[in-house]
Coordinates of C-alpha atoms and ligand atoms in Angstrom, one line a residue:
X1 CA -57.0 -80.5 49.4
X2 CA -59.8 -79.1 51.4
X3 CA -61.7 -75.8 50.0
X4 CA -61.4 -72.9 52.0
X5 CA -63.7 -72.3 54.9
X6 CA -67.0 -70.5 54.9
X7 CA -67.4 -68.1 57.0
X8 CA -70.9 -66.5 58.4
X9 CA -70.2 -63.1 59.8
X10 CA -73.6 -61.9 62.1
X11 CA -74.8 -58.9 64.0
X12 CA -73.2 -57.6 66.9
X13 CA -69.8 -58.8 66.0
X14 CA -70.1 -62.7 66.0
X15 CA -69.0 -65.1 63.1
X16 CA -68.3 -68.6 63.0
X17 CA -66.4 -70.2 60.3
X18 CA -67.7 -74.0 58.2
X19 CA -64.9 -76.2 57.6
X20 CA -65.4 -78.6 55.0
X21 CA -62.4 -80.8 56.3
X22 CA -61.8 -84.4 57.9
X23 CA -63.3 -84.8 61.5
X24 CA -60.3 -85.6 62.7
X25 CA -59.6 -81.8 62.8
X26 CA -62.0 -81.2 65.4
X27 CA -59.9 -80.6 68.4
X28 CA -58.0 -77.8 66.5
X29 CA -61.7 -76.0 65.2
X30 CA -62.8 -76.7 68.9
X31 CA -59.7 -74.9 70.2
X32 CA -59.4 -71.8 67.3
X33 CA -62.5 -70.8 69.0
X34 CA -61.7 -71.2 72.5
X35 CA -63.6 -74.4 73.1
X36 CA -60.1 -75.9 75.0
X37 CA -61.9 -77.2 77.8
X38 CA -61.1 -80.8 79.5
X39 CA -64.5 -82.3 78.0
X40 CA -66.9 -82.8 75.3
X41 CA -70.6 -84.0 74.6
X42 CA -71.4 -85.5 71.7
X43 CA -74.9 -86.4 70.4
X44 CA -75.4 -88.3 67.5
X45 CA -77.9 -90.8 65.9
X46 CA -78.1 -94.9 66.2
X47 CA -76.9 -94.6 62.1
X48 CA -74.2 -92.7 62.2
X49 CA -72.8 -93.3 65.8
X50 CA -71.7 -96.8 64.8
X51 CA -70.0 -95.1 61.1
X52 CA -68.2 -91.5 62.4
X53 CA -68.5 -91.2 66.3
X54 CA -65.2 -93.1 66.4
X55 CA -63.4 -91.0 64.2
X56 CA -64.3 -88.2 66.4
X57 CA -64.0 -89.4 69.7
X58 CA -60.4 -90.5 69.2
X59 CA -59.3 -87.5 67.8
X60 CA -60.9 -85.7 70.6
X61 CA -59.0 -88.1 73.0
X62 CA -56.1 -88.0 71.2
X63 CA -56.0 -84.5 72.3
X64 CA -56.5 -85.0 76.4
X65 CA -60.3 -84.3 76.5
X66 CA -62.9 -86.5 78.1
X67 CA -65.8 -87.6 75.6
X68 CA -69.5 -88.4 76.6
X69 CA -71.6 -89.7 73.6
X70 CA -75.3 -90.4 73.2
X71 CA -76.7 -91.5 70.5
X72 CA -81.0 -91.2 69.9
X73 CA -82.9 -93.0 67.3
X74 CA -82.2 -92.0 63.6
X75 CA -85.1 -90.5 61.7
X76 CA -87.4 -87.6 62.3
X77 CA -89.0 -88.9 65.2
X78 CA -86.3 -88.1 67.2
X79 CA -87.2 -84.6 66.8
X80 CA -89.2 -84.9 69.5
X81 CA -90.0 -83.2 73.6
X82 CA -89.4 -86.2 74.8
X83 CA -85.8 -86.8 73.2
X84 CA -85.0 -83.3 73.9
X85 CA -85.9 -84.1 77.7
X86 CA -83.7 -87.4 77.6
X87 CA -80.9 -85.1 76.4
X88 CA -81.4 -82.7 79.5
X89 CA -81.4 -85.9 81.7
X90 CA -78.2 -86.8 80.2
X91 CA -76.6 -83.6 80.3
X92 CA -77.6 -82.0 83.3
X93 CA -76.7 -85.7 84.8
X94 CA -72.5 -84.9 83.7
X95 CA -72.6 -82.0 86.0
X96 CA -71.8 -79.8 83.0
X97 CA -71.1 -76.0 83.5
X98 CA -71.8 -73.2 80.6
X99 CA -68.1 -73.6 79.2
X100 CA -68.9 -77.2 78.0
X101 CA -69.4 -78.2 74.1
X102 CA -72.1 -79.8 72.8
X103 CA -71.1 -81.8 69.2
X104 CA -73.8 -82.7 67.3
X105 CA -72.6 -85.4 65.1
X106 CA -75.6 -86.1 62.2
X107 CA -77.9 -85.1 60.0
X108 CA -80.3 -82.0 60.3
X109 CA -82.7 -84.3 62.9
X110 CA -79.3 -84.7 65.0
X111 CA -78.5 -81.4 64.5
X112 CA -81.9 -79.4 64.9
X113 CA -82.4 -81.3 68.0
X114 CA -79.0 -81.3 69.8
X115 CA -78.7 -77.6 68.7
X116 CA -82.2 -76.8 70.4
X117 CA -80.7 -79.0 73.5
X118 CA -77.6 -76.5 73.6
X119 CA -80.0 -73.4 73.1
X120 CA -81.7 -74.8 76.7
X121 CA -79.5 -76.5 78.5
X122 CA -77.9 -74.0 80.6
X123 CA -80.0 -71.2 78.8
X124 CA -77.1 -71.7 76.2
X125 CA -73.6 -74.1 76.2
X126 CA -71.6 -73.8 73.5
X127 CA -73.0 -75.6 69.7
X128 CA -70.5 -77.1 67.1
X129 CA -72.3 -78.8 64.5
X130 CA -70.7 -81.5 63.0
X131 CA -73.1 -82.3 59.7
X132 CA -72.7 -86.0 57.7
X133 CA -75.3 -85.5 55.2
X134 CA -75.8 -83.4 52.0
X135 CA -78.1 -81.4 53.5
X136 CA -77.1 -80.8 56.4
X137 CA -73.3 -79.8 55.2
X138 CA -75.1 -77.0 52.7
X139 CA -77.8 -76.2 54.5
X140 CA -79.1 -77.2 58.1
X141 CA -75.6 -76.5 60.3
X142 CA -75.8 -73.3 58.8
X143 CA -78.0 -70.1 60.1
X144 CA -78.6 -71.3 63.9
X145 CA -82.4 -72.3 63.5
X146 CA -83.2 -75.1 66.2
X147 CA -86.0 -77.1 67.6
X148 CA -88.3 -80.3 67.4
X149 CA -91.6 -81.0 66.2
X150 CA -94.7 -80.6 67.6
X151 CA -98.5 -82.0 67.0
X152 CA -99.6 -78.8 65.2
X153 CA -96.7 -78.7 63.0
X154 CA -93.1 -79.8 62.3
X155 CA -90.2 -77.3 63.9
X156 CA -92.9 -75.2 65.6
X157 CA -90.8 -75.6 69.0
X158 CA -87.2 -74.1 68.9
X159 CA -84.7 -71.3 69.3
X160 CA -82.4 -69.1 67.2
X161 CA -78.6 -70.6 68.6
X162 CA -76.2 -69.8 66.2
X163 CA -72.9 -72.6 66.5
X164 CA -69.3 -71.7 67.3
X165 CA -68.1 -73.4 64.2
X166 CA -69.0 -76.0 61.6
X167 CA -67.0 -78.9 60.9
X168 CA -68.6 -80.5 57.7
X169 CA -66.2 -83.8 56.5
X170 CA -67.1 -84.5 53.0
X171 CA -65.8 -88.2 53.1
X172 CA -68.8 -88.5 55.7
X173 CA -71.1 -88.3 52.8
X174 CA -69.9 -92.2 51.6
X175 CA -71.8 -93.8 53.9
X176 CA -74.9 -92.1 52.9
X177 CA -77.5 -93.9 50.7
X178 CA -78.1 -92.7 47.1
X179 CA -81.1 -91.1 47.8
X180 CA -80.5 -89.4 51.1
X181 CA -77.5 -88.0 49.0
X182 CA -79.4 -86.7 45.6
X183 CA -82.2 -85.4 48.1
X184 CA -79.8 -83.1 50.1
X185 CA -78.5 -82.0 46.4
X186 CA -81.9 -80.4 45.4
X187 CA -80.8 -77.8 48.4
X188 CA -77.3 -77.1 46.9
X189 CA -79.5 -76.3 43.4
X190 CA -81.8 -74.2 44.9
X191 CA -79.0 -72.2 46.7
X192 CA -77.6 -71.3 43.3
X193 CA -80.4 -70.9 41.4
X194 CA -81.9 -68.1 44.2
X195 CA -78.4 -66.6 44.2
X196 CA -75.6 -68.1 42.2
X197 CA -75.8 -68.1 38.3
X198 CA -71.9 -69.5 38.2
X199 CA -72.7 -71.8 40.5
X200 CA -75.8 -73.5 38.7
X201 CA -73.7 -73.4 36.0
X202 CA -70.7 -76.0 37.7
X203 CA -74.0 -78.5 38.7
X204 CA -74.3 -78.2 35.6
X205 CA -71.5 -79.6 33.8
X206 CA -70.3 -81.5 36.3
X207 CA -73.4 -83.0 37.7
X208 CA -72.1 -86.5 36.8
X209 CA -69.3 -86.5 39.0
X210 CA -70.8 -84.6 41.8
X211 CA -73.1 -87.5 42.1
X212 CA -70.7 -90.1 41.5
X213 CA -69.1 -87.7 44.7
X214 CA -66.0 -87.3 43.1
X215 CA -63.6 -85.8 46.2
X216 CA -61.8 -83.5 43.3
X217 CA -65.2 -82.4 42.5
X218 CA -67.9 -82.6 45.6
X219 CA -66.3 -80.6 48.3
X220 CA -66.0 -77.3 46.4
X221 CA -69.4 -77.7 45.0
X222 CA -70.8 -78.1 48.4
X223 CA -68.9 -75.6 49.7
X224 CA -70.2 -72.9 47.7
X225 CA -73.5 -74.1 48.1
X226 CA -73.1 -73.6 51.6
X227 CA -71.5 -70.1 51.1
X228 CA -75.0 -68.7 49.6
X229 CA -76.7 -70.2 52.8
X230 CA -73.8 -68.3 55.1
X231 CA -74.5 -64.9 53.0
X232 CA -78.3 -65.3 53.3
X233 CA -78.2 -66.0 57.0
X234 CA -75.6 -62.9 57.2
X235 CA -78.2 -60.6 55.6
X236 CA -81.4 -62.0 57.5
X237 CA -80.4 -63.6 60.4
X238 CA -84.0 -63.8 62.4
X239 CA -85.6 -64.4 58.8
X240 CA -87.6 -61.4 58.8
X241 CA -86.7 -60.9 54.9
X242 CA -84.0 -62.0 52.6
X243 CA -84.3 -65.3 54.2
X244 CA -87.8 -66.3 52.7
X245 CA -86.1 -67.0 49.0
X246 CA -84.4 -70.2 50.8
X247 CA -87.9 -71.3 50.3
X248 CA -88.0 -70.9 46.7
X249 CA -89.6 -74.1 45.6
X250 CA -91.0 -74.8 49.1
X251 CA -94.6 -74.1 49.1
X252 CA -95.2 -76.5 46.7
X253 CA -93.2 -79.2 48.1
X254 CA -94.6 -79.0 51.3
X255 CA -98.1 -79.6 49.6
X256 CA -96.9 -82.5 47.6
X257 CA -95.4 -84.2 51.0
X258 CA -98.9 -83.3 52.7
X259 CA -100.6 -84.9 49.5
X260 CA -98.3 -87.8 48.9
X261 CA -98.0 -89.0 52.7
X262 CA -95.2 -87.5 54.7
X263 CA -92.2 -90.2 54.2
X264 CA -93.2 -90.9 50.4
X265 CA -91.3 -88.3 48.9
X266 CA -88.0 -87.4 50.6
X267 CA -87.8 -84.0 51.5
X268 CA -85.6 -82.7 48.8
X269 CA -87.4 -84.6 46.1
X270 CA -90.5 -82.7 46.9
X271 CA -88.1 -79.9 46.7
X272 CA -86.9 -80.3 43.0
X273 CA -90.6 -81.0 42.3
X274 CA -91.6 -78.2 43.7
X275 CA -89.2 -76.0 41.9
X276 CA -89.9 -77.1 38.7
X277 CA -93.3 -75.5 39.3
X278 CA -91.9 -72.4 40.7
X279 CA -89.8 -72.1 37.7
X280 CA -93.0 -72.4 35.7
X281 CA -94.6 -70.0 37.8
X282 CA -92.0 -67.5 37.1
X283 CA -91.9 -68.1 33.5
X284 CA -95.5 -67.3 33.6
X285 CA -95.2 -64.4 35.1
X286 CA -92.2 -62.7 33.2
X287 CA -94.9 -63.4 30.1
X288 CA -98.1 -62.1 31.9
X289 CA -99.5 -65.3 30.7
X290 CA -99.7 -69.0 31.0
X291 CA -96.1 -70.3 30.1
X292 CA -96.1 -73.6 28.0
X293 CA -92.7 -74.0 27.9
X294 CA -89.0 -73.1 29.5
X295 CA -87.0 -72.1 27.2
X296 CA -85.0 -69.2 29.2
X297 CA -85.0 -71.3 32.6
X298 CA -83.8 -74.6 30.3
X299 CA -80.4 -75.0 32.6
X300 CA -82.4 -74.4 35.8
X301 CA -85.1 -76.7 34.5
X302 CA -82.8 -79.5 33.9
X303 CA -80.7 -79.3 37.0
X304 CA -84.1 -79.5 38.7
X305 CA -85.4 -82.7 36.8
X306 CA -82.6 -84.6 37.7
X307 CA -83.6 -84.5 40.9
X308 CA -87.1 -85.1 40.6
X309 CA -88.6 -88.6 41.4
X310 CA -90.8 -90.6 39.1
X311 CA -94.1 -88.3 39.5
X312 CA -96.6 -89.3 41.6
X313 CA -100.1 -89.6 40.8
X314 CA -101.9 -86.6 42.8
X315 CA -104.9 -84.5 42.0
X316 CA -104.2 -80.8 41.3
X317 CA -107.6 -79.5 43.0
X318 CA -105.7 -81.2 46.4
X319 CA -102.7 -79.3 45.5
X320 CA -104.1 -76.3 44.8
X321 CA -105.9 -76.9 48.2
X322 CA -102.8 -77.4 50.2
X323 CA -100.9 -74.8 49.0
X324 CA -103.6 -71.8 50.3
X325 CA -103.0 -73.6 54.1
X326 CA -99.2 -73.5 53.6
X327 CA -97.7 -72.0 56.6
X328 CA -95.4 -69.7 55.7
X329 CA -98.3 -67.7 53.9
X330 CA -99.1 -63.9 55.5
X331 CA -102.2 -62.1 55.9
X332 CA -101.8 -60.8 52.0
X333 CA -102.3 -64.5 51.0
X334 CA -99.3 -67.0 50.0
X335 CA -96.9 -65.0 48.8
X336 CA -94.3 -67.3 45.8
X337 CA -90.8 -67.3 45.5
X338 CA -90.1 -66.9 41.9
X339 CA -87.3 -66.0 39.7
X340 CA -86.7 -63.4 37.3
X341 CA -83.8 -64.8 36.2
X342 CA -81.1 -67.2 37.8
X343 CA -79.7 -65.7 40.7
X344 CA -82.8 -63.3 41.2
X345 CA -85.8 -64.1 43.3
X346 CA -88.4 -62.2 44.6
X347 CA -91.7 -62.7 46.3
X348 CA -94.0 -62.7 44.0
X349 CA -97.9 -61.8 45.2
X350 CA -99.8 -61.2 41.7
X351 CA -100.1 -64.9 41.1
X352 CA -103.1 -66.2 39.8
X353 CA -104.8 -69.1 39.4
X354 CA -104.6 -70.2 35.8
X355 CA -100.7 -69.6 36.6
X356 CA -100.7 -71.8 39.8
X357 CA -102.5 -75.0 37.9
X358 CA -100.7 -74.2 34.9
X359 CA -97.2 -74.7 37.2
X360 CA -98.6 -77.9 39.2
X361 CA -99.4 -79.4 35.7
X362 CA -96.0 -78.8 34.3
X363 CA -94.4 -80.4 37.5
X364 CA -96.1 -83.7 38.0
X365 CA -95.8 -83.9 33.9
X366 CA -92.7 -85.8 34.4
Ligands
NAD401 P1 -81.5 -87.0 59.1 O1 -80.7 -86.4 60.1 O2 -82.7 -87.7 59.5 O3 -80.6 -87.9 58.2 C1 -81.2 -88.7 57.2 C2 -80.9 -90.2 57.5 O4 -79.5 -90.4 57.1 C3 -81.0 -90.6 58.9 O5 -81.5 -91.9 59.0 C4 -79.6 -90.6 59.4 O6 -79.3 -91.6 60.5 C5 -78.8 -91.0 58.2 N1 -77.4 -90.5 58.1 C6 -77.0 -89.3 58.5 N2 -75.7 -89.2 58.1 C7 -75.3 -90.3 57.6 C8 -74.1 -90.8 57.0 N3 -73.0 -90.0 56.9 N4 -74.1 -92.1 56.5 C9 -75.2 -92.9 56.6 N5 -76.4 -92.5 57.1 C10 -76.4 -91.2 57.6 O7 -82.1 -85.8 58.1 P2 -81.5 -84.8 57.1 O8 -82.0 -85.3 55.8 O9 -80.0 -84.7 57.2 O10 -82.1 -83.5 57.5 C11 -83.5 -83.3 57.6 C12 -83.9 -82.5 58.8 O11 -83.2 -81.3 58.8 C13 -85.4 -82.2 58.9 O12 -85.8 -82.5 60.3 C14 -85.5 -80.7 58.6 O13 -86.5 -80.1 59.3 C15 -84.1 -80.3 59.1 N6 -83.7 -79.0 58.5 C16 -83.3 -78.0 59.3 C17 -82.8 -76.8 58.8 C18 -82.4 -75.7 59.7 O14 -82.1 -74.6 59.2 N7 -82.2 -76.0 60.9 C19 -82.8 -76.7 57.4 C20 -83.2 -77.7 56.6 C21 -83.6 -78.9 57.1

């Protein structure tokens, strides 16, 4: 049985719901929400076309509607002007009007790109995310951020365009390597550990059947990851505030991608990495001094470590280096997520930096 529906309730009335049910139920989603139209776009990637589109595409025939699909090369690359451009070709070569949907049929690359595709085309068709992995289902489909990378910086291109619903089929997650699974995880841990103490605690005991993906077992799990995601977005839609604890974790993992080589480290390994530190950066803090061990963040910390790779060999003075040009810093300096107990974040500015080697130390321990 599938878990009951998310659903994201924004400003001004709006609210789309997040299935987590088989893609064959996507001409009923499609038409709950008025998409009843003779015809449908799909974009997906050269991966997953060949695995899912079918499933789609005949259920979306099955139910009298046209289907155009496209597929662009898998992998971060395709987050690029020129694939958004080949998209508008395609598009705008249909003869589409502003009533027709746009599927996007992937991962976050599939979906980040054929959402900012839909925010353009048009100025604006309608967006239905269909996400097949981990982190895309919990996080990426979720919250309307869009866009492509640039040469200054990745997702530095892009729009706010929220989608009319979420279909998110958990069995799409079978076809999904072991890593590209476990990575997407360290998102679902970091959503309860910034907001959900229950729900760090279900990881927790059944962490060995979520990765095994048990079907009795994943779906919920995923579900209420995706729920704190919904409630965040609800609270902070144009990220002005709330929204910065979804990076809890982040400012050191986008240094240890930097220092490893981007593509070493997946992006959710570099995650669980990074919050290790941030949970040793909080511990620090509570104590006003250097923290040498865990012992009240113990759950978190182990959640966390499962997730972590094998620890690469980097210097902390390049760390510590990286972190000060992190982008998401403000004029007051970087500004740390940290926790003051599971399920309570804040943005922490009185860090210093005995604290901040102290925390890279403890995470590249191993
Ligand atoms: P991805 O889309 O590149 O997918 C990872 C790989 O898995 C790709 O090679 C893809 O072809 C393959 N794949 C996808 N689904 C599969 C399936 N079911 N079976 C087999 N293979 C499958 O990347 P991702 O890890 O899903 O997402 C990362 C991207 O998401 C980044 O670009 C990141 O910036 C973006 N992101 C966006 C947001 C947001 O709010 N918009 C949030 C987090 C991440």
């Amino acid at each position: 049985m599938s878990p009951p529906a998310v659903h994201v309730a924004l400003m001004e009335g709006r609210s789309y719901a997040v299935h987590f049910e088989p893609l064959a139920t996507a001409p009923m989603h499609l038409r709950d929400v008025g998409l009843d139209g003779p015809r449908a776009l799909v974009v997906t990637d050269e991966t997953v076309g060949p695995l899912h589109l079918d499933a789609l595409a005949d259920a979306l025939r099955a139910d009298g509607r046209t289907v155009e699909a496209t597929a662009v090369p898998a992998g971060e690359a395709s987050k690029s002007i020129d694939q958004l451009a080949a998209l508008h070709d395609w598009a705008l070569g249909l003869g589409i009007d502003r009533t027709t949907p746009l599927l996007a049929l992937g991962g976050g690359v599939v979906g980040d790109l054929a959402g900012f595709a839909a925010a353009t085309l048009l100025r604006g068709i309608p967006l239905v995310h269909l996400p097949t992995t981990t982190i895309s289902q919990v996080d990426s489909a979720i919250g309307g951020k869009t866009g492509i990378n640039h040469a200054a910086g990745k997702n530095l291109v892009g729009a706010f365009h929220q989608p009319r619903v979420v279909l998110a089929d958990p069995a799409t997650l079978d076809t999904l390597d072991d890593r590209a699974f476990r990575s997407g995880l360290a998102e679902a841990v970091k959503h309860a550990l910034i907001s959900d103490p229950e729900l760090a605690d279900r990881l927790d005991r059944e962490w060995d059947a979520l990765v095994a993906r048990a079907p009795a077992v994943l779906p919920p799990l995923l579900r209420d990851a995706a729920a704190v995601k919904a409630r965040v977005v609800e609270a902070d839609e144009r990220e002005a505030g709330e929204r910065a604890f979804l990076n809890f974790g982040h400012t050191f993992a986008h240094a240890l991608e930097k220092e490893a080589g981007y593509g070493t480290l997946t992006h959710g390994e570099a995650v669980a990495l990074g919050m290790r530190a941030a949970l040793h950066l909080s511990e620090s803090l509570r104590l006003g001094r250097v923290a040498d061990a865990l012992d009240r963040f113990a759950e978190a910390d182990r959640l966390v470590s499962r997730l972590a790779p094998p620890v690469p060999d980097l210097d902390v003075d390049a760390l510590m280096a990286a972190t000060a040009t992190d982008k998401k810093r403000t004029a007051a300096g970087v500004r740390y997520v940290v926790l003051d107990a599971v399920g309570q974040p804040r943005l922490a500015a009185d860090v210093n930096e005995a604290m901040l080697r102290a925390a890279w130390r403890y995470a590249l321990r191993g």
